[in-house]
């Protein structure tokens, strides 16, 4: 088994995931949620600008995802050097790349909507607002799923999902109010 295989989620039907696997899942999900919140701010800003073109929107969305990913890599590598007093080895770099990869996925939804808009299915502003709605809804799903996984029951899980919607909506409202 390779080092990366040990970090992949357990197969369906296999025994419960190890503490290490759960920690890797936590790290990946944290990165994904952080990226979605950041991408919300960027996409709202693009949606509010009547002069934004498809290529510009795609460039900003892609640049944001890649920039977040690179910033995370730099920060993690720097932190590793400070804490461990050495460079990360191959296995540690592979782990870092695996854990941080969800940062790149935050661009998928907005880029899909931009492409549909470029194909004439929606105007660009509508496409970007749909991407915002989908991202806020994804936050609700993660909040709800987290509540269920904790054994909180349906009602508390719904509350957790709504709290995450409030956070995402708060980011959107700040961007709308400030006009950026």
XYZ file of N, CA, C and O in Angstrom:
720
model
N 0.847 -1.171 0.000
C 0.000 0.000 0.000
C 0.895 1.236 0.000
O 1.826 1.339 0.776
N 0.577 2.199 -0.876
C 1.371 3.420 -0.923
C 0.961 4.359 0.198
O -0.075 4.180 0.836
N 1.763 5.389 0.393
C 1.448 6.370 1.431
C 0.124 7.058 1.158
O -0.637 7.344 2.068
N -0.161 7.350 -0.113
C -1.413 8.029 -0.442
C -2.602 7.121 -0.241
O -3.669 7.572 0.144
N -2.457 5.808 -0.494
C -3.562 4.891 -0.288
C -4.023 4.928 1.166
O -5.210 4.823 1.454
N -3.102 5.091 2.069
C -3.450 5.131 3.486
C -4.276 6.364 3.815
O -4.986 6.382 4.812
N -4.195 7.394 2.971
C -4.921 8.625 3.252
C -6.266 8.682 2.546
O -7.061 9.564 2.797
N -6.532 7.761 1.638
C -7.792 7.760 0.918
C -8.889 7.274 1.851
O -8.662 6.451 2.742
N -10.123 7.756 1.628
C -11.231 7.294 2.469
C -11.425 5.791 2.346
O -11.103 5.186 1.322
N -11.970 5.169 3.385
C -12.225 3.743 3.381
C -13.250 3.402 2.315
O -14.145 4.188 2.022
N -13.126 2.231 1.763
C -14.079 1.767 0.763
C -15.414 1.465 1.428
O -15.485 1.152 2.616
N -16.462 1.528 0.642
C -17.800 1.218 1.149
C -17.805 -0.227 1.610
O -17.310 -1.119 0.929
N -18.380 -0.463 2.764
C -18.453 -1.806 3.304
C -17.235 -2.201 4.120
O -17.211 -3.263 4.710
N -16.208 -1.366 4.138
C -15.023 -1.693 4.920
C -15.251 -1.261 6.364
O -16.188 -0.539 6.668
N -14.358 -1.660 7.247
C -14.502 -1.274 8.655
C -14.508 0.247 8.823
O -14.173 0.987 7.905
N -14.885 0.677 9.991
C -14.919 2.113 10.297
C -13.570 2.751 9.969
O -12.530 2.130 10.154
N -13.599 4.011 9.510
C -12.333 4.688 9.196
C -11.492 4.890 10.452
O -12.009 5.056 11.548
N -10.184 4.899 10.226
C -9.253 5.110 11.334
C -9.281 6.577 11.757
O -9.814 7.434 11.052
N -8.676 6.858 12.886
C -8.581 8.241 13.362
C -7.831 9.092 12.341
O -8.188 10.244 12.095
N -6.806 8.520 11.714
C -6.041 9.247 10.699
C -6.921 9.574 9.500
O -6.895 10.695 8.990
N -7.691 8.597 9.029
C -8.586 8.833 7.890
C -9.618 9.901 8.214
O -9.914 10.760 7.379
N -10.158 9.860 9.409
C -11.131 10.878 9.814
C -10.489 12.257 9.860
O -11.109 13.251 9.453
N -9.262 12.337 10.335
C -8.557 13.617 10.390
C -8.307 14.153 8.976
O -8.456 15.351 8.723
N -7.937 13.287 8.055
C -7.723 13.704 6.669
C -9.031 14.210 6.071
O -9.067 15.252 5.407
N -10.116 13.502 6.320
C -11.433 13.953 5.831
C -11.785 15.323 6.407
O -12.309 16.180 5.714
N -11.512 15.502 7.701
C -11.805 16.779 8.358
C -11.018 17.898 7.701
O -11.548 18.961 7.397
N -9.727 17.651 7.465
C -8.880 18.670 6.853
C -9.374 19.029 5.454
O -9.428 20.204 5.085
N -9.730 18.021 4.656
C -10.195 18.266 3.289
C -11.520 19.037 3.284
O -11.708 19.960 2.501
N -12.430 18.650 4.167
C -13.719 19.338 4.234
C -13.538 20.776 4.706
O -14.166 21.699 4.178
N -12.663 20.984 5.668
C -12.377 22.338 6.146
C -11.886 23.209 4.999
O -12.339 24.342 4.816
N -10.970 22.687 4.200
C -10.448 23.440 3.059
C -11.550 23.748 2.059
O -11.628 24.848 1.512
N -12.411 22.779 1.809
C -13.509 22.964 0.846
C -14.461 24.058 1.329
O -14.861 24.932 0.558
N -14.840 24.020 2.595
C -15.780 25.016 3.125
C -15.137 26.394 3.135
O -15.772 27.385 2.757
N -13.891 26.475 3.533
C -13.178 27.753 3.504
C -13.156 28.324 2.089
O -13.413 29.509 1.865
N -12.877 27.472 1.110
C -12.816 27.924 -0.281
C -14.181 28.381 -0.782
O -14.277 29.373 -1.516
N -15.243 27.685 -0.394
C -16.589 28.083 -0.816
C -16.926 29.458 -0.263
O -17.461 30.313 -0.982
N -16.612 29.705 0.989
C -16.909 31.019 1.592
C -16.127 32.114 0.870
O -16.676 33.177 0.559
N -14.879 31.860 0.576
C -14.073 32.846 -0.152
C -14.614 33.059 -1.560
O -14.728 34.192 -2.033
N -14.958 31.970 -2.241
C -15.462 32.069 -3.606
C -16.789 32.815 -3.641
O -17.072 33.543 -4.613
N -17.611 32.672 -2.605
C -18.864 33.426 -2.543
C -18.601 34.922 -2.707
O -19.281 35.604 -3.480
N -17.630 35.415 -1.966
C -17.323 36.846 -2.014
C -16.889 37.265 -3.415
O -17.301 38.313 -3.923
N -16.092 36.452 -4.067
C -15.605 36.789 -5.407
C -16.739 36.753 -6.421
O -16.898 37.669 -7.233
N -17.554 35.715 -6.382
C -18.627 35.564 -7.366
C -19.686 36.648 -7.185
O -20.211 37.187 -8.173
N -19.997 37.008 -5.958
C -20.950 38.113 -5.739
C -20.398 39.403 -6.338
O -21.116 40.148 -7.005
N -19.125 39.662 -6.112
C -18.509 40.856 -6.688
C -18.594 40.864 -8.202
O -18.896 41.887 -8.823
N -18.360 39.723 -8.817
C -18.457 39.623 -10.273
C -19.897 39.809 -10.744
O -20.153 40.463 -11.759
N -20.844 39.224 -10.020
C -22.260 39.318 -10.404
C -22.766 40.749 -10.332
O -23.647 41.139 -11.099
N -22.215 41.531 -9.426
C -22.652 42.919 -9.257
C -22.074 43.855 -10.317
O -22.583 44.957 -10.480
N -21.068 43.442 -11.022
C -20.412 44.304 -12.000
C -21.007 44.041 -13.382
O -20.781 42.998 -13.987
N -21.746 44.994 -13.884
C -22.415 44.847 -15.180
C -21.426 44.756 -16.333
O -21.786 44.327 -17.430
N -20.199 45.134 -16.119
C -19.203 45.136 -17.188
C -18.335 43.877 -17.217
O -17.433 43.777 -18.034
N -18.617 42.938 -16.334
C -17.834 41.705 -16.288
C -18.160 40.850 -17.511
O -19.324 40.587 -17.802
N -17.123 40.407 -18.198
C -17.299 39.507 -19.329
C -17.060 38.070 -18.916
O -16.544 37.799 -17.824
N -17.432 37.144 -19.792
C -17.279 35.726 -19.475
C -15.826 35.344 -19.216
O -15.536 34.628 -18.252
N -14.929 35.797 -20.069
C -13.519 35.419 -19.888
C -12.947 36.038 -18.617
O -12.174 35.397 -17.907
N -13.347 37.265 -18.321
C -12.885 37.914 -17.088
C -13.404 37.164 -15.866
O -12.652 36.903 -14.918
N -14.675 36.808 -15.878
C -15.260 36.069 -14.752
C -14.552 34.732 -14.574
O -14.196 34.350 -13.450
N -14.324 34.023 -15.680
C -13.643 32.723 -15.598
C -12.222 32.888 -15.062
O -11.757 32.080 -14.243
N -11.553 33.924 -15.496
C -10.192 34.182 -15.028
C -10.170 34.489 -13.526
O -9.332 33.955 -12.795
N -11.091 35.328 -13.057
C -11.139 35.665 -11.637
C -11.479 34.441 -10.783
O -10.891 34.235 -9.719
N -12.435 33.638 -11.226
C -12.820 32.444 -10.469
C -11.655 31.460 -10.415
O -11.303 30.946 -9.345
N -11.039 31.214 -11.557
C -9.896 30.296 -11.599
C -8.734 30.850 -10.778
O -8.107 30.120 -9.997
N -8.458 32.133 -10.935
C -7.370 32.762 -10.187
C -7.584 32.704 -8.688
O -6.642 32.493 -7.921
N -8.840 32.870 -8.273
C -9.147 32.794 -6.840
C -8.874 31.399 -6.309
O -8.223 31.228 -5.265
N -9.356 30.373 -7.006
C -9.154 28.995 -6.544
C -7.673 28.636 -6.519
O -7.176 28.083 -5.534
N -6.962 28.961 -7.582
C -5.533 28.641 -7.641
C -4.764 29.454 -6.595
O -3.871 28.933 -5.918
N -5.136 30.721 -6.444
C -4.477 31.563 -5.444
C -4.671 31.042 -4.032
O -3.719 31.008 -3.232
N -5.890 30.616 -3.699
C -6.146 30.033 -2.377
C -5.306 28.778 -2.165
O -4.718 28.571 -1.103
N -5.272 27.947 -3.194
C -4.529 26.698 -3.101
C -3.040 26.970 -2.903
O -2.405 26.376 -2.029
N -2.482 27.873 -3.711
C -1.054 28.189 -3.580
C -0.747 28.835 -2.227
O 0.276 28.524 -1.609
N -1.626 29.719 -1.762
C -1.413 30.343 -0.450
C -1.405 29.292 0.653
O -0.584 29.355 1.581
N -2.293 28.314 0.540
C -2.332 27.235 1.532
C -1.052 26.411 1.484
O -0.491 26.064 2.531
N -0.591 26.097 0.278
C 0.652 25.331 0.157
C 1.829 26.087 0.773
O 2.622 25.511 1.520
N 1.939 27.372 0.470
C 3.032 28.178 1.022
C 2.940 28.231 2.545
O 3.934 28.020 3.251
N 1.737 28.487 3.066
C 1.569 28.579 4.519
C 1.886 27.252 5.202
O 2.567 27.222 6.236
N 1.399 26.160 4.622
C 1.661 24.856 5.229
C 3.139 24.477 5.169
O 3.673 23.908 6.119
N 3.777 24.781 4.059
C 5.211 24.468 3.952
C 6.020 25.308 4.943
O 6.953 24.811 5.580
N 5.663 26.581 5.061
C 6.355 27.456 6.017
C 6.136 26.959 7.448
O 7.079 26.867 8.239
N 4.897 26.638 7.772
C 4.593 26.147 9.118
C 5.339 24.845 9.397
O 5.844 24.641 10.506
N 5.422 23.977 8.399
C 6.136 22.716 8.578
C 7.608 22.975 8.897
O 8.172 22.365 9.808
N 8.223 23.893 8.152
C 9.646 24.191 8.394
C 9.856 24.759 9.798
O 10.814 24.391 10.477
N 8.968 25.620 10.228
C 9.114 26.238 11.547
C 8.913 25.207 12.661
O 9.710 25.129 13.600
N 7.873 24.392 12.540
C 7.554 23.435 13.596
C 8.524 22.253 13.619
O 9.003 21.848 14.677
N 8.827 21.699 12.436
C 9.645 20.478 12.374
C 11.125 20.752 12.116
O 11.937 19.824 12.127
N 11.475 21.988 11.856
C 12.853 22.406 11.613
C 13.494 21.650 10.444
O 14.685 21.340 10.463
N 12.674 21.376 9.410
C 13.167 20.708 8.203
C 12.121 20.868 7.102
O 10.977 21.213 7.367
N 12.558 20.584 5.879
C 11.619 20.594 4.765
C 10.712 19.362 4.845
O 11.103 18.334 5.416
N 9.536 19.469 4.275
C 8.626 18.324 4.226
C 9.211 17.254 3.309
O 9.810 17.566 2.279
N 9.037 15.996 3.692
C 9.501 14.904 2.836
C 8.424 14.583 1.791
O 7.350 15.190 1.782
N 8.704 13.654 0.911
C 7.794 13.333 -0.196
C 6.410 12.946 0.310
O 5.396 13.397 -0.203
N 6.345 12.098 1.307
C 5.060 11.651 1.860
C 4.273 12.824 2.433
O 3.071 12.938 2.242
N 4.952 13.718 3.135
C 4.291 14.875 3.726
C 3.785 15.841 2.652
O 2.699 16.417 2.784
N 4.543 16.008 1.588
C 4.100 16.865 0.480
C 2.890 16.239 -0.202
O 1.919 16.940 -0.523
N 2.913 14.927 -0.416
C 1.757 14.247 -1.008
C 0.514 14.434 -0.140
O -0.578 14.685 -0.647
N 0.699 14.303 1.165
C -0.422 14.507 2.090
C -0.954 15.932 1.972
O -2.166 16.144 1.882
N -0.059 16.890 1.956
C -0.453 18.290 1.844
C -1.215 18.547 0.543
O -2.253 19.213 0.539
N -0.731 17.999 -0.558
C -1.413 18.176 -1.845
C -2.794 17.527 -1.830
O -3.765 18.104 -2.337
N -2.907 16.355 -1.234
C -4.195 15.659 -1.148
C -5.183 16.443 -0.285
O -6.335 16.633 -0.661
N -4.726 16.905 0.858
C -5.606 17.624 1.780
C -6.045 18.974 1.209
O -7.185 19.391 1.373
N -5.151 19.646 0.498
C -5.474 20.986 -0.004
C -6.202 20.986 -1.341
O -6.735 22.014 -1.759
N -6.267 19.847 -2.017
C -6.883 19.807 -3.343
C -8.338 20.268 -3.396
O -8.753 20.832 -4.415
N -9.153 20.103 -2.346
C -10.519 20.616 -2.427
C -10.607 22.133 -2.616
O -11.636 22.643 -3.049
N -9.526 22.840 -2.309
C -9.529 24.288 -2.553
C -9.751 24.586 -4.032
O -10.368 25.588 -4.382
N -9.255 23.725 -4.888
C -9.411 23.935 -6.329
C -10.839 23.652 -6.794
O -11.314 24.258 -7.759
N -11.532 22.758 -6.107
C -12.874 22.365 -6.543
C -13.917 23.458 -6.363
O -14.981 23.398 -6.969
N -13.604 24.475 -5.564
C -14.584 25.542 -5.346
C -14.867 26.329 -6.624
O -15.878 27.014 -6.718
N -14.018 26.204 -7.619
C -14.216 26.914 -8.882
C -15.149 26.170 -9.831
O -15.666 26.773 -10.783
N -15.393 24.893 -9.592
C -16.147 24.075 -10.546
C -17.550 24.617 -10.815
O -17.943 24.772 -11.978
N -18.307 24.878 -9.774
C -19.681 25.364 -9.955
C -19.746 26.699 -10.678
O -20.462 26.835 -11.691
N -19.023 27.705 -10.200
C -19.042 28.987 -10.908
C -18.547 28.879 -12.349
O -19.127 29.497 -13.251
N -17.512 28.077 -12.607
C -17.021 27.935 -13.976
C -18.052 27.248 -14.865
O -18.213 27.615 -16.035
N -18.770 26.267 -14.327
C -19.834 25.627 -15.088
C -20.919 26.638 -15.448
O -21.385 26.691 -16.596
N -21.306 27.450 -14.487
C -22.352 28.451 -14.742
C -21.863 29.509 -15.742
O -22.635 29.958 -16.598
N -20.611 29.899 -15.653
C -20.050 30.858 -16.618
C -20.073 30.238 -18.018
O -20.437 30.900 -18.997
N -19.714 28.969 -18.124
C -19.727 28.282 -19.423
C -21.147 28.185 -19.976
O -21.365 28.422 -21.180
N -22.115 27.866 -19.132
C -23.509 27.815 -19.594
C -23.974 29.191 -20.062
O -24.693 29.310 -21.053
N -23.538 30.211 -19.347
C -23.881 31.567 -19.749
C -23.245 31.919 -21.084
O -23.893 32.510 -21.951
N -22.003 31.549 -21.273
C -21.311 31.830 -22.539
C -22.000 31.109 -23.698
O -21.991 31.600 -24.828
N -22.603 29.956 -23.386
C -23.339 29.206 -24.404
C -24.731 29.744 -24.667
O -25.453 29.214 -25.502
N -25.122 30.779 -23.946
C -26.410 31.411 -24.184
C -27.555 30.918 -23.316
O -28.696 31.335 -23.506
N -27.274 30.064 -22.336
C -28.345 29.545 -21.487
C -28.858 30.575 -20.475
O -30.030 30.528 -20.093
N -28.004 31.461 -20.008
C -28.356 32.503 -19.038
C -27.520 33.731 -19.353
O -26.466 33.621 -19.971
N -27.966 34.888 -18.847
C -27.026 36.004 -18.897
C -26.016 35.778 -17.769
O -26.266 35.008 -16.843
N -24.873 36.429 -17.866
C -23.773 36.151 -16.943
C -24.142 36.456 -15.501
O -23.841 35.663 -14.598
N -24.796 37.566 -15.257
C -25.162 37.916 -13.880
C -26.063 36.840 -13.268
O -25.852 36.423 -12.124
N -27.038 36.383 -14.023
C -27.931 35.322 -13.522
C -27.137 34.056 -13.231
O -27.337 33.416 -12.186
N -26.244 33.687 -14.124
C -25.429 32.491 -13.931
C -24.596 32.596 -12.654
O -24.497 31.626 -11.888
N -24.018 33.761 -12.424
C -23.196 33.947 -11.225
C -24.047 33.905 -9.959
O -23.631 33.329 -8.946
N -25.237 34.493 -9.985
C -26.125 34.438 -8.819
C -26.586 33.008 -8.558
O -26.750 32.605 -7.406
N -26.797 32.222 -9.612
C -27.136 30.804 -9.418
C -25.971 30.094 -8.728
O -26.181 29.305 -7.794
N -24.755 30.382 -9.156
C -23.575 29.780 -8.513
C -23.510 30.163 -7.038
O -23.183 29.321 -6.192
N -23.840 31.406 -6.722
C -23.870 31.846 -5.322
C -24.900 31.026 -4.547
O -24.617 30.519 -3.452
N -26.094 30.883 -5.114
C -27.153 30.110 -4.450
C -26.760 28.662 -4.218
O -27.023 28.099 -3.141
N -26.124 28.062 -5.207
C -25.688 26.667 -5.068
C -24.625 26.548 -3.977
O -24.662 25.610 -3.168
N -23.704 27.494 -3.913
C -22.677 27.446 -2.866
C -23.270 27.620 -1.472
O -22.882 26.920 -0.531
N -24.221 28.526 -1.325
C -24.872 28.702 -0.021
C -25.647 27.434 0.336
O -25.603 26.967 1.483
N -26.328 26.851 -0.649
C -27.060 25.603 -0.399
C -26.104 24.474 -0.004
O -26.433 23.662 0.866
N -24.916 24.437 -0.617
C -23.954 23.386 -0.253
C -23.513 23.543 1.200
O -23.289 22.547 1.890
N -23.429 24.778 1.664
C -23.088 24.999 3.069
C -24.181 24.449 3.975
O -23.898 23.867 5.028
N -25.442 24.627 3.562
C -26.560 24.081 4.335
C -26.480 22.565 4.407
O -26.695 21.967 5.466
N -26.151 21.944 3.292
C -26.048 20.480 3.253
C -24.940 19.999 4.183
O -25.129 19.039 4.945
N -23.774 20.670 4.145
C -22.681 20.261 5.024
C -23.063 20.452 6.495
O -22.735 19.612 7.338
N -23.740 21.546 6.820
C -24.180 21.765 8.200
C -25.161 20.703 8.652
O -25.065 20.163 9.755
N -26.135 20.394 7.789
C -27.131 19.373 8.101
C -26.464 18.007 8.258
O -26.713 17.286 9.225
N -25.594 17.652 7.316
C -24.902 16.365 7.372
C -24.043 16.260 8.632
O -23.982 15.202 9.270
N -23.395 17.355 8.991
C -22.587 17.347 10.212
C -23.430 17.092 11.447
O -23.042 16.333 12.337
N -24.599 17.732 11.500
C -25.500 17.503 12.630
C -25.954 16.055 12.709
O -25.979 15.455 13.789
N -26.305 15.485 11.563
C -26.729 14.085 11.549
C -25.600 13.157 11.963
O -25.821 12.202 12.723
N -24.384 13.418 11.457
C -23.249 12.550 11.797
C -22.921 12.607 13.288
O -22.372 11.662 13.834
N -23.254 13.721 13.923
C -23.021 13.840 15.371
C -24.121 13.147 16.167
O -24.045 13.065 17.382
N -25.177 12.690 15.470
C -26.288 12.044 16.159
C -27.253 13.033 16.777
O -27.998 12.696 17.690
N -27.264 14.258 16.267
C -28.087 15.303 16.869
C -29.566 15.173 16.530
O -30.398 15.785 17.180
N -29.909 14.414 15.513
C -31.302 14.308 15.100
C -31.612 15.315 13.998
O -30.799 16.187 13.680
N -32.802 15.193 13.429
C -33.164 16.000 12.263
C -33.309 17.478 12.603
O -32.766 18.335 11.904
N -34.039 17.805 13.653
C -34.268 19.222 13.967
C -32.973 19.973 14.280
O -32.700 21.019 13.674
N -32.130 19.473 15.185
C -30.863 20.178 15.417
C -29.973 20.224 14.167
O -29.250 21.193 13.944
N -30.048 19.194 13.329
C -29.267 19.189 12.089
C -29.770 20.260 11.138
O -28.972 20.923 10.456
N -31.088 20.454 11.095
C -31.662 21.537 10.277
C -31.195 22.894 10.794
O -30.857 23.779 10.004
N -31.153 23.044 12.101
C -30.673 24.297 12.695
C -29.213 24.526 12.314
O -28.821 25.643 11.945
N -28.398 23.487 12.375
C -26.988 23.609 11.987
C -26.873 24.031 10.525
O -26.068 24.898 10.182
N -27.680 23.421 9.667
C -27.684 23.801 8.254
C -28.106 25.244 8.060
O -27.507 25.974 7.264
N -29.115 25.669 8.794
C -29.574 27.063 8.687
C -28.528 28.048 9.201
O -28.388 29.148 8.652
N -27.807 27.664 10.233
C -26.729 28.524 10.730
C -25.644 28.696 9.666
O -25.117 29.795 9.479
N -25.327 27.611 8.966
C -24.342 27.714 7.892
C -24.858 28.571 6.746
O -24.105 29.328 6.135
N -26.164 28.481 6.453
C -26.770 29.356 5.440
C -26.652 30.811 5.889
O -26.356 31.698 5.079
N -26.864 31.059 7.176
C -26.744 32.428 7.689
C -25.323 32.954 7.511
O -25.125 34.117 7.146
N -24.331 32.109 7.725
C -22.937 32.522 7.533
C -22.689 32.844 6.072
O -22.138 33.900 5.732
N -23.072 31.947 5.182
C -22.897 32.187 3.750
C -23.663 33.414 3.287
O -23.146 34.239 2.522
N -24.884 33.563 3.766
C -25.698 34.723 3.400
C -25.093 36.009 3.961
O -25.184 37.068 3.331
N -24.480 35.903 5.122
C -23.802 37.069 5.696
C -22.668 37.552 4.812
O -22.503 38.753 4.596
N -21.892 36.616 4.287
C -20.810 36.973 3.358
C -21.407 37.665 2.132
O -20.918 38.702 1.685
N -22.476 37.094 1.598
C -23.136 37.671 0.420
C -23.643 39.071 0.733
O -23.438 40.010 -0.056
N -24.303 39.237 1.870
C -24.871 40.547 2.221
C -23.786 41.605 2.402
O -23.968 42.759 2.005
N -22.682 41.237 3.026
C -21.578 42.207 3.182
C -21.104 42.667 1.813
O -20.893 43.866 1.585
N -20.963 41.727 0.893
C -20.524 42.096 -0.460
C -21.556 42.967 -1.165
O -21.208 43.931 -1.855
N -22.837 42.644 -1.009
C -23.897 43.423 -1.649
C -23.964 44.821 -1.052
O -24.033 45.818 -1.784
N -23.912 44.922 0.248
C -24.025 46.219 0.912
C -22.843 47.121 0.598
O -23.002 48.311 0.366
N -21.657 46.531 0.584
C -20.476 47.350 0.309
C -20.279 47.612 -1.173
O -19.478 48.473 -1.548
N -20.995 46.865 -2.018
C -20.921 47.104 -3.452
C -19.630 46.695 -4.104
O -19.261 47.191 -5.149
N -18.914 45.766 -3.495
C -17.641 45.300 -4.061
C -17.844 43.948 -4.688
O -18.198 43.015 -4.167
